[in-house]
mmCIF file of C-alpha atoms in Angstrom:
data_model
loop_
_atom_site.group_PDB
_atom_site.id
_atom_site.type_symbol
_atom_site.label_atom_id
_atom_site.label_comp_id
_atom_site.label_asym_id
_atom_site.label_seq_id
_atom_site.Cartn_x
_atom_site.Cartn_y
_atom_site.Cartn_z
ATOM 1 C CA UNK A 1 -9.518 -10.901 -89.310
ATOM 2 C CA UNK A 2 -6.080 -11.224 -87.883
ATOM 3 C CA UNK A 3 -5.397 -15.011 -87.308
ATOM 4 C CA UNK A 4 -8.261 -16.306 -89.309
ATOM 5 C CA UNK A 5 -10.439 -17.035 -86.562
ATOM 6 C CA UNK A 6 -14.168 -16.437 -86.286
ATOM 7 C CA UNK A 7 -15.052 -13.281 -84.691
ATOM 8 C CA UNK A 8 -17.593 -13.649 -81.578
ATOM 9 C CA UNK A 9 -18.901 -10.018 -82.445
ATOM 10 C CA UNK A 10 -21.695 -11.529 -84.686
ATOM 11 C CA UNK A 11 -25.518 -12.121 -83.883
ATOM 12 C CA UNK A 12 -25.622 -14.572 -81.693
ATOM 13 C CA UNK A 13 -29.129 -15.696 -82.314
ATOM 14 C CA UNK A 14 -31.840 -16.691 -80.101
ATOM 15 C CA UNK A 15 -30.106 -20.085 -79.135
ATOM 16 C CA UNK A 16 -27.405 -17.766 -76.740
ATOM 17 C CA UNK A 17 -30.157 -15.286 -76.029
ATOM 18 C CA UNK A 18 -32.174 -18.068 -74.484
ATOM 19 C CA UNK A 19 -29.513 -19.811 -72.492
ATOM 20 C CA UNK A 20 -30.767 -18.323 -69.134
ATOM 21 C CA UNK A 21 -32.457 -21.328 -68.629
ATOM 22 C CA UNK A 22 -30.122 -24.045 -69.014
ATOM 23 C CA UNK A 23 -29.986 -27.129 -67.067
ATOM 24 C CA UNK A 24 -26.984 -27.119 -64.226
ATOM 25 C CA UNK A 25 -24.211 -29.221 -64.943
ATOM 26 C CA UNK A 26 -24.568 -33.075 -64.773
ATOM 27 C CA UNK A 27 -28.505 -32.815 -64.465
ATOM 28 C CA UNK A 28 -29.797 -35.197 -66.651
ATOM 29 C CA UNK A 29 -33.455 -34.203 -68.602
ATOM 30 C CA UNK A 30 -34.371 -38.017 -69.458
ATOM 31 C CA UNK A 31 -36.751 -39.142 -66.982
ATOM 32 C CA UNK A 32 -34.778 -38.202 -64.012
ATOM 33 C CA UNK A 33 -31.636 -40.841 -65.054
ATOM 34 C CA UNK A 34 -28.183 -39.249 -63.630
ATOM 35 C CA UNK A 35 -26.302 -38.544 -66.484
ATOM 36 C CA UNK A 36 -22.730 -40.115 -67.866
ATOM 37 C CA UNK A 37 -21.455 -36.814 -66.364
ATOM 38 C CA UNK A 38 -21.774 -37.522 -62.927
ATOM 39 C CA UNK A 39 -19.252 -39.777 -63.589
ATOM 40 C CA UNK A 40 -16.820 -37.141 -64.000
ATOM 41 C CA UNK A 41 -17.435 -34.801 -60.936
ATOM 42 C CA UNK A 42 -14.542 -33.929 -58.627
ATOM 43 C CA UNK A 43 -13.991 -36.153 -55.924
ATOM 44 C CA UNK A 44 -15.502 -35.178 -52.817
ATOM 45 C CA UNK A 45 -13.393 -32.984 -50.290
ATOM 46 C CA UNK A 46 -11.923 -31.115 -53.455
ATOM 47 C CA UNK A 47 -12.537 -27.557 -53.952
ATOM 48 C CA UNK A 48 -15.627 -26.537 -56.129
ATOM 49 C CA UNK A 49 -14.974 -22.531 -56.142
ATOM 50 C CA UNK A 50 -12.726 -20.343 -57.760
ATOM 51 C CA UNK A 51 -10.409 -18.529 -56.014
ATOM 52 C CA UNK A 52 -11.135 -14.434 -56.450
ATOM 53 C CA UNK A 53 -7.862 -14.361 -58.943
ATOM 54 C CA UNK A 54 -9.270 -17.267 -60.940
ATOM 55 C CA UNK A 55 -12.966 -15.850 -60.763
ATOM 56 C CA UNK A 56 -11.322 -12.089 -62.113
ATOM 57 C CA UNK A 57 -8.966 -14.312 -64.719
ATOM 58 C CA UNK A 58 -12.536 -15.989 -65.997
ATOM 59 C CA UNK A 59 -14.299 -12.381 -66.163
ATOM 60 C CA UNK A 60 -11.700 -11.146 -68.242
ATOM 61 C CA UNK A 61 -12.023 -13.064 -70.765
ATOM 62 C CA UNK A 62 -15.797 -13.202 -71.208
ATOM 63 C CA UNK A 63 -16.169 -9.449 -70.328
ATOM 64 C CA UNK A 64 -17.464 -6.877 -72.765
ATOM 65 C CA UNK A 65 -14.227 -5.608 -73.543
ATOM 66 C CA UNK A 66 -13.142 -9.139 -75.117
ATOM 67 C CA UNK A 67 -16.051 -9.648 -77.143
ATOM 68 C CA UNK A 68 -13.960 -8.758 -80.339
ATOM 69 C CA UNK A 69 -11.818 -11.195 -79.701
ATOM 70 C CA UNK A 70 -11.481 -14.240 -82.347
ATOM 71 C CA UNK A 71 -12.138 -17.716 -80.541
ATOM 72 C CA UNK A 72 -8.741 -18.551 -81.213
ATOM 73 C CA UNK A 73 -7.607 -15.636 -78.828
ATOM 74 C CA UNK A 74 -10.111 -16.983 -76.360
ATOM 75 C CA UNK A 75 -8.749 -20.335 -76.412
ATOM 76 C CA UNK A 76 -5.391 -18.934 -76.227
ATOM 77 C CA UNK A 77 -6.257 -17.051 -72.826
ATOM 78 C CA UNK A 78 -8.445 -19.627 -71.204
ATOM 79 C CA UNK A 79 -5.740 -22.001 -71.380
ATOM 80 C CA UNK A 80 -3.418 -19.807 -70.634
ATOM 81 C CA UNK A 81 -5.021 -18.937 -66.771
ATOM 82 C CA UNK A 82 -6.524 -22.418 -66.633
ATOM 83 C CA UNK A 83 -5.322 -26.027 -66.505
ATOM 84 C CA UNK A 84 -7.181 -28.893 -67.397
ATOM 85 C CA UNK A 85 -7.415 -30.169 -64.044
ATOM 86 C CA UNK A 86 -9.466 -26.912 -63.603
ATOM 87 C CA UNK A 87 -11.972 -27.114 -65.965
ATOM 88 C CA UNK A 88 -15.157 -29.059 -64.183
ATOM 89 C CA UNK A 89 -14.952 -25.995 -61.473
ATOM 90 C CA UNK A 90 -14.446 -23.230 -64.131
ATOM 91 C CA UNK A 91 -17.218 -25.017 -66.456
ATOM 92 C CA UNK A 92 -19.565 -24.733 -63.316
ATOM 93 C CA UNK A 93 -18.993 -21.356 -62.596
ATOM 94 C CA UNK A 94 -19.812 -20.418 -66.546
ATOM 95 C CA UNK A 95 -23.056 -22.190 -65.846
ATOM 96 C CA UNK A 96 -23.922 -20.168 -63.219
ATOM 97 C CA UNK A 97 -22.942 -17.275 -64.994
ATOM 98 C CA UNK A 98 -25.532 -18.589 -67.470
ATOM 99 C CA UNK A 99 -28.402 -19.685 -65.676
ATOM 100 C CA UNK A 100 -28.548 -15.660 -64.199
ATOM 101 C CA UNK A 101 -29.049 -13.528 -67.364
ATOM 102 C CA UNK A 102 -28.336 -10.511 -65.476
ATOM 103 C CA UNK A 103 -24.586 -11.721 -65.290
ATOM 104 C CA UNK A 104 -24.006 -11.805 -69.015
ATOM 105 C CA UNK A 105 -26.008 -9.572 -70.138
ATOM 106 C CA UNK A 106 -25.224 -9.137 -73.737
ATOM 107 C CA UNK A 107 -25.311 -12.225 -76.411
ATOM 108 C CA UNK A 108 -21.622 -12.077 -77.336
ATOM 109 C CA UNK A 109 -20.843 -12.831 -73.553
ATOM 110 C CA UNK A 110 -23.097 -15.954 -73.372
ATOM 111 C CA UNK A 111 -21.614 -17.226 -77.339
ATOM 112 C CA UNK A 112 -17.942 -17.017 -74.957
ATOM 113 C CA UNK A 113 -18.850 -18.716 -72.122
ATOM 114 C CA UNK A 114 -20.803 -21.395 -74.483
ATOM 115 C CA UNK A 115 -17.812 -21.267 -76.477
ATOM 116 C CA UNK A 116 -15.403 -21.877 -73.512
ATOM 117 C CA UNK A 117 -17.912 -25.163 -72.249
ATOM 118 C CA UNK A 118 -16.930 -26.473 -75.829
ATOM 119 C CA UNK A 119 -13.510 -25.769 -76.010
ATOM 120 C CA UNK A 120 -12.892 -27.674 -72.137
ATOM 121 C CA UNK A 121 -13.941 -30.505 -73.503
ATOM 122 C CA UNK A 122 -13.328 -30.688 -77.548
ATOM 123 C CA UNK A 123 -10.705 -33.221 -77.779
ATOM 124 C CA UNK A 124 -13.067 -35.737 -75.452
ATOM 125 C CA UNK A 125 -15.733 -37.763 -76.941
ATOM 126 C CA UNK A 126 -19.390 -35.839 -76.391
ATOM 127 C CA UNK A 127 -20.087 -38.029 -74.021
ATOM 128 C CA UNK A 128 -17.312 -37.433 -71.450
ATOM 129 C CA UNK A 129 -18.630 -33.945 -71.644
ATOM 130 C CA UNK A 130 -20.020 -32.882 -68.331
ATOM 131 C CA UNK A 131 -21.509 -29.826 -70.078
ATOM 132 C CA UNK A 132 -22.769 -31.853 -72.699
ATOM 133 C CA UNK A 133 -26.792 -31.353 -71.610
ATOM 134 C CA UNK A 134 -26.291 -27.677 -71.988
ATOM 135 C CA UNK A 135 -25.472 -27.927 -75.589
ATOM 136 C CA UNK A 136 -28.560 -30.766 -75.810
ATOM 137 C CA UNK A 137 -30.844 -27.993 -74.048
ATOM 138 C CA UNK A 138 -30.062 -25.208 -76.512
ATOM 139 C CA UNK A 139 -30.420 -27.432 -79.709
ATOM 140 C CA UNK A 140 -33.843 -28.718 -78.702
ATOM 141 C CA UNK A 141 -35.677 -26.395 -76.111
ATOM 142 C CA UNK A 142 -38.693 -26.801 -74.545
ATOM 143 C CA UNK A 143 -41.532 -26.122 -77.085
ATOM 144 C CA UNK A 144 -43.201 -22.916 -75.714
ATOM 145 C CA UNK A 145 -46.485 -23.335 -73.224
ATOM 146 C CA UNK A 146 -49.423 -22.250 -75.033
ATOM 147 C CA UNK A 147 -52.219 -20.789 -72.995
ATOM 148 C CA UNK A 148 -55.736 -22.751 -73.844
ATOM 149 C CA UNK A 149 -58.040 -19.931 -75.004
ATOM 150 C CA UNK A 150 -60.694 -22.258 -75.420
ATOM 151 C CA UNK A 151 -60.532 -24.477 -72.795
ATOM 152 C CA UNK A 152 -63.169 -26.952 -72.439
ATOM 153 C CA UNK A 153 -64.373 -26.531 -76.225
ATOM 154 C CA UNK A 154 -63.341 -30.088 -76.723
ATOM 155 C CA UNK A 155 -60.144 -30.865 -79.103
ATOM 156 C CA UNK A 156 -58.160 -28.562 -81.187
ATOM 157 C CA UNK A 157 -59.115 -27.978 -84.721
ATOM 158 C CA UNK A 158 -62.702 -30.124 -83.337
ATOM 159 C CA UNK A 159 -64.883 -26.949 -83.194
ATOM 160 C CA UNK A 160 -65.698 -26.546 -86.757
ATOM 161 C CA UNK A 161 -69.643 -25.099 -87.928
ATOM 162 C CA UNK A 162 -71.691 -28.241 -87.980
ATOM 163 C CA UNK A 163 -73.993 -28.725 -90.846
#
């Protein structure tokens, strides 16, 4: 590959398949805490949108069409359309983008707008991360809910043939 970067066009796995249920930014999931990222919001009376330019300039890059891109050309054209006094907004709007599978709809979309959380916030400690309990959420999900098909039979593995 051109540039020795890693291409994004490989299986994502079920880690970016998954990430339709993500936590919103600066939601803490440890007993209802606010997280370090709060910290780091805008302050109030600042815009939280993207303009329509900025919002096309963000599509671009994550759309289909740039899913052979390396991550170095990613990085290259994030930064080039966005500042880092832009990033909290943009990193919300990828969120969004996240939480609503039908948005980014195919797994090397989601691995570029993951990709793009990271790359905001790479040369900060993890903890100055605002996005940080996105990553946390896709490295240790939920365990699945498993219906009770015996309910009321007492404890599990408890129901062995007396005798």
């Amino acid at each position: 590959m051109p540039g020795g970067g890693a291409s994004i066009r490989s299986e994502a796995g079920p880690a970016v398949e998954g990430a339709g249920s993500i936590p919103a930014a600066g939601c803490s999931s440890r007993h209802g805490s606010p997280s370090r990222s709060e910290a780091v919001s805008p302050p109030l009376g600042e815009k939280m949108s993207l303009s329509p330019k900025e919002l096309s300039s963000l599509l671009s890059i994550v759309s289909e069409e740039a899913g052979g891109s390396t991550f170095e050309g990613l990085s290259t054209a994030f930064h080039h359309y966005f500042g880092k006094a832009e990033h909290f907004r943009v990193g919300s709007v990828l969120v969004l983008l996240l939480q609503q599978p039908d948005l980014l709809p195919s797994p090397p979309q989601r691995l570029t707008a993951l990709y793009l959380l990271w790359e905001m916030y790479r040369t900060e400690p993890l903890a100055a991360n605002p996005f940080a309990a996105i990553f946390a959420h896709l490295l240790n999900p939920a365990p699945p809910e498993r219906a009770s098909s015996n309910s009321g039979s007492g404890p599990a593995g408890g129901g062995g043939g007396g005798g």
